[in-house]
mmCIF file of C-alpha atoms and ligand atoms in Angstrom:
data_model
loop_
_atom_site.group_PDB
_atom_site.id
_atom_site.type_symbol
_atom_site.label_atom_id
_atom_site.label_comp_id
_atom_site.label_asym_id
_atom_site.label_seq_id
_atom_site.Cartn_x
_atom_site.Cartn_y
_atom_site.Cartn_z
ATOM 1 C CA UNK S 1121 15.049 -18.120 7.968
ATOM 2 C CA UNK S 1122 14.169 -15.874 10.827
ATOM 3 C CA UNK S 1123 15.221 -12.327 10.132
ATOM 4 C CA UNK S 1124 15.534 -10.384 13.324
ATOM 5 C CA UNK S 1125 15.888 -6.639 13.233
ATOM 6 C CA UNK S 1126 17.376 -5.916 16.603
ATOM 7 C CA UNK S 1127 17.883 -2.198 16.267
ATOM 8 C CA UNK S 1128 16.209 0.454 14.274
ATOM 9 C CA UNK S 1129 18.162 0.766 11.088
ATOM 10 C CA UNK S 1130 17.841 3.862 9.019
ATOM 11 C CA UNK S 1131 18.044 3.286 5.296
ATOM 12 C CA UNK S 1132 21.526 3.985 4.001
ATOM 13 C CA UNK S 1133 21.742 7.197 2.009
ATOM 14 C CA UNK S 1134 21.358 6.570 -1.640
ATOM 15 C CA UNK S 1135 24.716 6.902 -3.380
ATOM 16 C CA UNK S 1136 23.573 6.351 -6.902
ATOM 17 C CA UNK S 1137 20.330 8.207 -7.587
ATOM 18 C CA UNK S 1138 17.854 6.423 -9.794
ATOM 19 C CA UNK S 1139 17.263 8.519 -12.844
ATOM 20 C CA UNK S 1140 13.683 8.454 -13.928
ATOM 21 C CA UNK S 1141 13.175 9.525 -17.514
ATOM 22 C CA UNK S 1142 10.094 11.647 -17.393
ATOM 23 C CA UNK S 1143 9.845 12.782 -21.001
ATOM 24 C CA UNK S 1144 9.503 9.404 -22.601
ATOM 25 C CA UNK S 1145 6.180 7.554 -22.526
ATOM 26 C CA UNK S 1146 6.030 5.346 -19.476
ATOM 27 C CA UNK S 1147 6.499 1.686 -20.074
ATOM 28 C CA UNK S 1148 3.860 0.012 -18.018
ATOM 29 C CA UNK S 1149 5.965 -1.832 -15.530
ATOM 30 C CA UNK S 1150 3.370 -4.172 -14.128
ATOM 31 C CA UNK S 1151 4.463 -6.004 -11.052
ATOM 32 C CA UNK S 1152 3.433 -9.100 -9.174
ATOM 33 C CA UNK S 1153 4.091 -9.286 -5.471
ATOM 34 C CA UNK S 1154 4.375 -12.716 -3.855
ATOM 35 C CA UNK S 1155 4.435 -13.304 -0.131
ATOM 36 C CA UNK S 1156 5.723 -16.779 0.657
ATOM 37 C CA UNK S 1157 5.322 -18.283 4.137
ATOM 38 C CA UNK S 1158 5.567 -14.918 5.861
ATOM 39 C CA UNK S 1159 5.581 -15.033 9.663
ATOM 40 C CA UNK S 1160 6.131 -12.055 11.950
ATOM 41 C CA UNK S 1161 7.017 -11.363 15.561
ATOM 42 C CA UNK S 1162 7.100 -8.406 17.891
ATOM 43 C CA UNK S 1163 9.649 -9.476 20.475
ATOM 44 C CA UNK S 1164 8.725 -13.038 21.333
ATOM 45 C CA UNK S 1165 5.083 -12.641 20.347
ATOM 46 C CA UNK S 1166 4.247 -14.183 17.009
ATOM 47 C CA UNK S 1167 1.574 -12.173 15.231
ATOM 48 C CA UNK S 1168 1.513 -13.687 11.736
ATOM 49 C CA UNK S 1169 1.834 -17.318 10.797
ATOM 50 C CA UNK S 1170 3.004 -18.452 7.372
ATOM 51 C CA UNK S 1171 0.994 -16.158 5.162
ATOM 52 C CA UNK S 1172 1.331 -16.896 1.474
ATOM 53 C CA UNK S 1173 -0.429 -14.596 -0.924
ATOM 54 C CA UNK S 1174 0.026 -13.570 -4.535
ATOM 55 C CA UNK S 1175 -0.913 -9.998 -5.383
ATOM 56 C CA UNK S 1176 -1.290 -9.898 -9.113
ATOM 57 C CA UNK S 1177 -0.396 -7.144 -11.528
ATOM 58 C CA UNK S 1178 -3.442 -5.324 -12.837
ATOM 59 C CA UNK S 1179 -5.557 -6.281 -9.838
ATOM 60 C CA UNK S 1180 -6.577 -4.804 -6.543
ATOM 61 C CA UNK S 1181 -6.114 -7.239 -3.662
ATOM 62 C CA UNK S 1182 -8.150 -6.491 -0.525
ATOM 63 C CA UNK S 1183 -6.989 -7.666 2.898
ATOM 64 C CA UNK S 1184 -9.896 -8.081 5.277
ATOM 65 C CA UNK S 1185 -10.271 -9.379 8.818
ATOM 66 C CA UNK S 1186 -11.018 -8.284 12.386
ATOM 67 C CA UNK S 1187 -8.907 -5.764 14.285
ATOM 68 C CA UNK S 1188 -5.564 -7.121 15.482
ATOM 69 C CA UNK S 1189 -5.284 -10.025 13.026
ATOM 70 C CA UNK S 1190 -2.099 -8.637 11.448
ATOM 71 C CA UNK S 1191 -3.229 -6.891 8.274
ATOM 72 C CA UNK S 1192 -1.161 -3.740 8.849
ATOM 73 C CA UNK S 1193 1.830 -5.785 9.966
ATOM 74 C CA UNK S 1194 1.597 -7.841 6.785
ATOM 75 C CA UNK S 1195 1.339 -4.672 4.691
ATOM 76 C CA UNK S 1196 4.406 -3.176 6.390
ATOM 77 C CA UNK S 1197 6.358 -6.359 5.680
ATOM 78 C CA UNK S 1198 5.557 -5.900 1.994
ATOM 79 C CA UNK S 1199 7.652 -2.729 1.790
ATOM 80 C CA UNK S 1200 10.206 -3.290 4.525
ATOM 81 C CA UNK S 1201 8.671 -0.981 7.092
ATOM 82 C CA UNK S 1202 8.189 -3.747 9.666
ATOM 83 C CA UNK S 1203 11.898 -3.699 10.390
ATOM 84 C CA UNK S 1204 11.660 -0.098 11.608
ATOM 85 C CA UNK S 1205 9.925 -1.395 14.746
ATOM 86 C CA UNK S 1206 12.461 -2.247 17.459
ATOM 87 C CA UNK S 1207 12.373 -5.962 18.279
ATOM 88 C CA UNK S 1208 10.458 -6.870 15.135
ATOM 89 C CA UNK S 1209 11.354 -10.028 13.235
ATOM 90 C CA UNK S 1210 10.061 -11.924 10.271
ATOM 91 C CA UNK S 1211 10.464 -15.142 8.344
ATOM 92 C CA UNK S 1212 9.602 -16.007 4.784
ATOM 93 C CA UNK S 1213 10.030 -14.204 1.503
ATOM 94 C CA UNK S 1214 8.458 -11.300 -0.333
ATOM 95 C CA UNK S 1215 9.107 -11.428 -4.058
ATOM 96 C CA UNK S 1216 8.623 -8.516 -6.408
ATOM 97 C CA UNK S 1217 8.531 -9.983 -9.899
ATOM 98 C CA UNK S 1218 10.365 -12.994 -8.543
ATOM 99 C CA UNK S 1219 13.110 -11.160 -6.610
ATOM 100 C CA UNK S 1220 13.112 -11.370 -2.823
ATOM 101 C CA UNK S 1221 13.028 -7.794 -1.489
ATOM 102 C CA UNK S 1222 14.792 -9.042 1.655
ATOM 103 C CA UNK S 1223 17.691 -10.596 -0.227
ATOM 104 C CA UNK S 1224 21.066 -9.348 0.907
ATOM 105 C CA UNK S 1225 22.186 -6.458 -1.217
ATOM 106 C CA UNK S 1226 18.670 -5.262 -2.076
ATOM 107 C CA UNK S 1227 18.564 -1.527 -1.491
ATOM 108 C CA UNK S 1228 15.914 -0.584 0.999
ATOM 109 C CA UNK S 1229 15.260 2.876 -0.490
ATOM 110 C CA UNK S 1230 14.771 1.360 -3.924
ATOM 111 C CA UNK S 1231 12.378 -1.239 -2.513
ATOM 112 C CA UNK S 1232 10.351 1.480 -0.831
ATOM 113 C CA UNK S 1233 10.301 3.489 -4.036
ATOM 114 C CA UNK S 1234 8.949 0.543 -5.969
ATOM 115 C CA UNK S 1235 6.446 -0.401 -3.283
ATOM 116 C CA UNK S 1236 4.735 2.738 -1.975
ATOM 117 C CA UNK S 1237 2.405 3.157 0.963
ATOM 118 C CA UNK S 1238 -0.649 5.297 1.683
ATOM 119 C CA UNK S 1239 -1.721 5.446 5.319
ATOM 120 C CA UNK S 1240 -5.031 5.577 7.126
ATOM 121 C CA UNK S 1241 -4.618 9.197 8.141
ATOM 122 C CA UNK S 1242 -3.635 11.534 5.320
ATOM 123 C CA UNK S 1243 -0.132 12.799 6.108
ATOM 124 C CA UNK S 1244 0.790 15.575 3.681
ATOM 125 C CA UNK S 1245 3.431 18.087 4.751
ATOM 126 C CA UNK S 1246 0.990 20.780 5.884
ATOM 127 C CA UNK S 1247 3.193 23.823 5.321
ATOM 128 C CA UNK S 1248 4.544 22.681 1.958
ATOM 129 C CA UNK S 1249 2.653 23.705 -1.145
ATOM 130 C CA UNK S 1250 0.430 21.247 -2.968
ATOM 131 C CA UNK S 1251 2.979 21.011 -5.797
ATOM 132 C CA UNK S 1252 5.895 20.513 -3.404
ATOM 133 C CA UNK S 1253 3.982 17.790 -1.617
ATOM 134 C CA UNK S 1254 3.668 15.848 -4.864
ATOM 135 C CA UNK S 1255 7.410 15.920 -5.506
ATOM 136 C CA UNK S 1256 8.434 15.527 -1.860
ATOM 137 C CA UNK S 1257 9.285 11.837 -2.252
ATOM 138 C CA UNK S 1258 11.689 12.281 -5.140
ATOM 139 C CA UNK S 1259 14.658 13.393 -3.086
ATOM 140 C CA UNK S 1260 14.047 10.832 -0.366
ATOM 141 C CA UNK S 1261 14.113 7.996 -2.862
ATOM 142 C CA UNK S 1262 16.945 9.404 -4.921
ATOM 143 C CA UNK S 1263 14.751 9.879 -7.988
ATOM 144 C CA UNK S 1264 16.030 12.766 -10.053
ATOM 145 C CA UNK S 1265 13.751 14.797 -12.274
ATOM 146 C CA UNK S 1266 14.879 17.774 -14.311
ATOM 147 C CA UNK S 1267 13.445 21.075 -13.028
ATOM 148 C CA UNK S 1268 11.572 21.651 -16.256
ATOM 149 C CA UNK S 1269 9.839 18.295 -15.993
ATOM 150 C CA UNK S 1270 8.532 18.872 -12.497
ATOM 151 C CA UNK S 1271 5.402 20.794 -13.495
ATOM 152 C CA UNK S 1272 4.416 18.062 -15.913
ATOM 153 C CA UNK S 1273 5.011 15.422 -13.260
ATOM 154 C CA UNK S 1274 2.902 17.342 -10.731
ATOM 155 C CA UNK S 1275 0.035 17.621 -13.206
ATOM 156 C CA UNK S 1276 0.294 13.985 -14.243
ATOM 157 C CA UNK S 1277 0.271 12.653 -10.684
ATOM 158 C CA UNK S 1278 -2.503 14.945 -9.478
ATOM 159 C CA UNK S 1279 -4.559 13.926 -12.504
ATOM 160 C CA UNK S 1280 -3.998 10.238 -11.810
ATOM 161 C CA UNK S 1281 -4.931 10.771 -8.183
ATOM 162 C CA UNK S 1282 -8.155 12.481 -9.276
ATOM 163 C CA UNK S 1283 -7.258 15.835 -7.718
ATOM 164 C CA UNK S 1284 -5.955 17.976 -10.582
ATOM 165 C CA UNK S 1285 -9.190 19.758 -11.481
ATOM 166 C CA UNK S 1286 -9.793 20.767 -7.882
ATOM 167 C CA UNK S 1287 -6.341 22.199 -7.211
ATOM 168 C CA UNK S 1288 -4.849 23.292 -10.534
ATOM 169 C CA UNK S 1289 -5.388 26.975 -9.728
ATOM 170 C CA UNK S 1290 -3.851 26.810 -6.269
ATOM 171 C CA UNK S 1291 -0.776 24.625 -6.573
ATOM 172 C CA UNK S 1292 1.261 27.054 -4.466
ATOM 173 C CA UNK S 1293 -1.132 26.934 -1.525
ATOM 174 C CA UNK S 1294 -0.274 24.738 1.450
ATOM 175 C CA UNK S 1295 -1.219 21.071 1.387
ATOM 176 C CA UNK S 1296 -2.651 21.472 4.865
ATOM 177 C CA UNK S 1297 -5.388 23.750 3.490
ATOM 178 C CA UNK S 1298 -7.081 20.887 1.621
ATOM 179 C CA UNK S 1299 -10.009 18.836 2.917
ATOM 180 C CA UNK S 1300 -9.310 15.407 4.382
ATOM 181 C CA UNK S 1301 -10.373 13.617 1.200
ATOM 182 C CA UNK S 1302 -8.282 15.958 -0.930
ATOM 183 C CA UNK S 1303 -5.295 15.471 1.380
ATOM 184 C CA UNK S 1304 -5.585 11.723 0.958
ATOM 185 C CA UNK S 1305 -5.623 12.096 -2.831
ATOM 186 C CA UNK S 1306 -2.600 14.417 -2.504
ATOM 187 C CA UNK S 1307 -0.815 11.626 -0.622
ATOM 188 C CA UNK S 1308 -1.733 9.217 -3.414
ATOM 189 C CA UNK S 1309 -0.281 11.714 -5.933
ATOM 190 C CA UNK S 1310 2.891 11.944 -3.837
ATOM 191 C CA UNK S 1311 3.201 8.152 -3.834
ATOM 192 C CA UNK S 1312 2.764 8.020 -7.600
ATOM 193 C CA UNK S 1313 5.471 10.626 -8.298
ATOM 194 C CA UNK S 1314 8.281 8.154 -7.632
ATOM 195 C CA UNK S 1315 6.772 5.679 -10.146
ATOM 196 C CA UNK S 1316 5.970 2.804 -7.833
ATOM 197 C CA UNK S 1317 5.117 -0.637 -9.177
ATOM 198 C CA UNK S 1318 2.943 -1.430 -6.178
ATOM 199 C CA UNK S 1319 0.804 0.781 -3.954
ATOM 200 C CA UNK S 1320 -0.080 -0.433 -0.474
ATOM 201 C CA UNK S 1321 -3.055 1.294 1.148
ATOM 202 C CA UNK S 1322 -3.887 0.804 4.820
ATOM 203 C CA UNK S 1323 -7.539 1.767 5.364
ATOM 204 C CA UNK S 1324 -7.107 4.830 3.130
ATOM 205 C CA UNK S 1325 -10.741 5.918 3.426
ATOM 206 C CA UNK S 1326 -11.516 5.214 7.058
ATOM 207 C CA UNK S 1327 -11.186 8.890 8.036
ATOM 208 C CA UNK S 1328 -13.184 10.146 5.060
ATOM 209 C CA UNK S 1329 -16.786 11.013 4.248
ATOM 210 C CA UNK S 1330 -18.735 8.891 1.728
ATOM 211 C CA UNK S 1331 -18.179 11.288 -1.184
ATOM 212 C CA UNK S 1332 -14.391 11.418 -0.707
ATOM 213 C CA UNK S 1333 -14.408 7.656 -0.207
ATOM 214 C CA UNK S 1334 -16.158 7.176 -3.547
ATOM 215 C CA UNK S 1335 -13.698 9.492 -5.232
ATOM 216 C CA UNK S 1336 -10.745 7.509 -3.893
ATOM 217 C CA UNK S 1337 -12.377 4.244 -4.902
ATOM 218 C CA UNK S 1338 -12.690 5.621 -8.448
ATOM 219 C CA UNK S 1339 -9.027 6.612 -8.315
ATOM 220 C CA UNK S 1340 -8.083 3.087 -7.238
ATOM 221 C CA UNK S 1341 -10.082 1.689 -10.151
ATOM 222 C CA UNK S 1342 -8.274 3.969 -12.587
ATOM 223 C CA UNK S 1343 -4.812 3.214 -11.193
ATOM 224 C CA UNK S 1344 -4.995 -0.534 -11.115
ATOM 225 C CA UNK S 1345 -4.112 -1.018 -14.770
ATOM 226 C CA UNK S 1346 -0.652 0.416 -14.093
ATOM 227 C CA UNK S 1347 0.024 -0.082 -10.389
ATOM 228 C CA UNK S 1348 -0.565 -3.265 -8.437
ATOM 229 C CA UNK S 1349 -2.725 -2.284 -5.470
ATOM 230 C CA UNK S 1350 -3.106 -3.915 -2.066
ATOM 231 C CA UNK S 1351 -5.704 -2.343 0.217
ATOM 232 C CA UNK S 1352 -6.654 -3.047 3.808
ATOM 233 C CA UNK S 1353 -10.262 -2.217 4.554
ATOM 234 C CA UNK S 1354 -12.841 -2.849 7.251
ATOM 235 C CA UNK S 1355 -15.577 -1.841 4.855
ATOM 236 C CA UNK S 1356 -16.925 -4.968 3.180
ATOM 237 C CA UNK S 1357 -18.821 -2.996 0.539
ATOM 238 C CA UNK S 1358 -15.578 -1.242 -0.308
ATOM 239 C CA UNK S 1359 -13.693 -4.532 -0.620
ATOM 240 C CA UNK S 1360 -16.451 -5.817 -2.893
ATOM 241 C CA UNK S 1361 -16.451 -2.638 -4.990
ATOM 242 C CA UNK S 1362 -12.728 -2.091 -5.513
ATOM 243 C CA UNK S 1363 -10.992 -5.467 -5.376
ATOM 244 C CA UNK S 1364 -10.672 -8.398 -7.729
ATOM 245 C CA UNK S 1365 -9.038 -10.673 -5.149
ATOM 246 C CA UNK S 1366 -9.468 -10.862 -1.437
ATOM 247 C CA UNK S 1367 -7.693 -12.478 1.517
ATOM 248 C CA UNK S 1368 -9.387 -13.021 4.859
ATOM 249 C CA UNK S 1369 -7.045 -12.811 7.885
ATOM 250 C CA UNK S 1370 -7.971 -14.086 11.317
ATOM 251 C CA UNK S 1371 -6.198 -14.405 14.690
ATOM 252 C CA UNK S 1372 -8.186 -16.898 16.737
ATOM 253 C CA UNK S 1373 -7.989 -17.114 20.533
ATOM 254 C CA UNK S 1374 -4.664 -15.312 20.793
ATOM 255 C CA UNK S 1375 -3.049 -17.391 18.043
ATOM 256 C CA UNK S 1376 -1.049 -15.500 15.393
ATOM 257 C CA UNK S 1377 -2.949 -14.133 12.441
ATOM 258 C CA UNK S 1378 -3.210 -16.323 9.381
ATOM 259 C CA UNK S 1379 -5.091 -16.372 6.102
ATOM 260 C CA UNK S 1380 -8.258 -18.417 6.449
ATOM 261 C CA UNK S 1381 -9.273 -18.083 2.829
ATOM 262 C CA UNK S 1382 -8.261 -16.197 -0.287
ATOM 263 C CA UNK S 1383 -9.657 -16.025 -3.773
ATOM 264 C CA UNK S 1384 -11.600 -14.000 -6.289
ATOM 265 C CA UNK S 1385 -13.620 -11.296 -4.534
ATOM 266 C CA UNK S 1386 -16.900 -12.486 -6.023
ATOM 267 C CA UNK S 1387 -16.282 -16.027 -4.761
ATOM 268 C CA UNK S 1388 -15.183 -14.809 -1.347
ATOM 269 C CA UNK S 1389 -18.361 -12.775 -0.913
ATOM 270 C CA UNK S 1390 -20.906 -15.082 -2.525
ATOM 271 C CA UNK S 1391 -19.439 -18.571 -2.397
ATOM 272 C CA UNK S 1392 -16.933 -18.679 0.475
ATOM 273 C CA UNK S 1393 -15.608 -22.122 1.291
ATOM 274 C CA UNK S 1394 -15.004 -21.482 4.979
ATOM 275 C CA UNK S 1395 -17.844 -20.777 7.398
ATOM 276 C CA UNK S 1396 -15.677 -18.169 9.168
ATOM 277 C CA UNK S 1397 -15.279 -16.225 5.912
ATOM 278 C CA UNK S 1398 -19.019 -16.360 5.360
ATOM 279 C CA UNK S 1399 -19.681 -15.111 8.891
ATOM 280 C CA UNK S 1400 -17.177 -12.275 8.542
ATOM 281 C CA UNK S 1401 -18.200 -10.969 5.132
ATOM 282 C CA UNK S 1402 -21.821 -11.079 6.245
ATOM 283 C CA UNK S 1403 -21.058 -9.016 9.344
ATOM 284 C CA UNK S 1404 -21.651 -11.805 11.861
ATOM 285 C CA UNK S 1405 -18.404 -11.139 13.728
ATOM 286 C CA UNK S 1406 -15.452 -8.749 13.851
HETATM 287 N N1 LIG K 1328 4.724 -1.954 17.209
HETATM 288 C C1 LIG K 1328 4.159 -3.032 17.760
HETATM 289 N N2 LIG K 1328 4.693 -3.603 18.858
HETATM 290 C C2 LIG K 1328 4.141 -4.696 19.417
HETATM 291 N N3 LIG K 1328 3.039 -5.306 18.964
HETATM 292 C C3 LIG K 1328 2.445 -4.777 17.871
HETATM 293 C C4 LIG K 1328 2.971 -3.615 17.223
HETATM 294 N N4 LIG K 1328 2.171 -3.331 16.168
HETATM 295 C C5 LIG K 1328 1.197 -4.251 16.160
HETATM 296 N N5 LIG K 1328 1.355 -5.140 17.182
HETATM 297 C C6 LIG K 1328 0.494 -6.298 17.491
HETATM 298 O O1 LIG K 1328 0.467 -7.144 16.349
HETATM 299 C C7 LIG K 1328 -0.841 -7.664 16.129
HETATM 300 C C8 LIG K 1328 -1.289 -7.298 14.744
HETATM 301 O O2 LIG K 1328 -1.467 -5.882 14.677
HETATM 302 P P1 LIG K 1328 -1.868 -5.138 13.328
HETATM 303 O O3 LIG K 1328 -1.779 -3.687 13.594
HETATM 304 O O4 LIG K 1328 -1.074 -5.702 12.225
HETATM 305 O O5 LIG K 1328 -3.404 -5.590 13.157
HETATM 306 P P2 LIG K 1328 -4.503 -5.106 12.128
HETATM 307 O O6 LIG K 1328 -5.108 -6.326 11.532
HETATM 308 O O7 LIG K 1328 -3.920 -4.107 11.208
HETATM 309 O O8 LIG K 1328 -5.575 -4.397 13.092
HETATM 310 P P3 LIG K 1328 -6.533 -3.144 12.813
HETATM 311 O O9 LIG K 1328 -7.636 -3.663 11.932
HETATM 312 O O10 LIG K 1328 -7.029 -2.764 14.173
HETATM 313 O O11 LIG K 1328 -5.733 -2.058 12.169
HETATM 314 C C9 LIG K 1328 -1.723 -7.083 17.237
HETATM 315 O O12 LIG K 1328 -1.858 -8.046 18.233
HETATM 316 C C10 LIG K 1328 -0.946 -5.880 17.705
HETATM 317 O O13 LIG K 1328 -1.202 -5.634 19.072
HETATM 318 MG MG1 LIG K 1329 -4.289 -2.065 10.838
#
């Protein structure tokens, strides 16, 4: 089925807020995300062709490939952001634990709560305090947290994002006053506050120095036991360091992007089956 999104559609306001119970121990809600025959268009131009990929719970999946092959488009399809682009269309299915997120009746705000996104450029609210930044997503996604539980949630998410020790004495200072690497970890904390099952990361370290990059890679390693992570990266060492599975995208001679090869990261880097994968991971093109 070809799903065309002709006009920009804003998510409907949430009528029934999701109540997250913050005082009870978190059940680890591990999620598998399955893309099945996903194709995508901008207007009449097809940019992705029948991509099928399973992103397993407990693993980090890295999406690699040259610029323009459709990695970001694919990522945006995984949490229903593609449809915000006027003229965008898609075909195929995206299943979260077996349920198609595009099925009629699925609530878009709930899908985006369950499948969060961290962007290339850190985008905290600069004038909001560090603590307010962490909880900023709650209202948007209709997640209610009792006032008294907010401080605990802020500490928990900043700790998970590897930022707590650096900011615990200045939670009321503006988010914009942090370094780039700290801002990116603040954005990760903000994503975690709504209890996502999946975290999508589009080149989260490309604007960061090597030390901040390492810190975020450590954070990714710590998070993967509870959140399924999909990361786009142009840094092959990073893909090798942080991911357990890898998919290599390629758009050849103006054709839509497709997955040339996917598999365990170690196999993809040391025993690729396709010559094009071997060339790419060894820096011979792209
Ligand atoms: N909003 C848009 N409107 C029209 N075409 C778009 C739009 N966004 C992306 N495209 C096109 O879709 C194709 C895939 O783009 P995409 O951004 O997904 O690639 P990418 O693999 O993420 O590249 P990069 O590594 O440079 O970030 C490109 O040809 C791009 O020009
Ligand atoms: Mg991109």
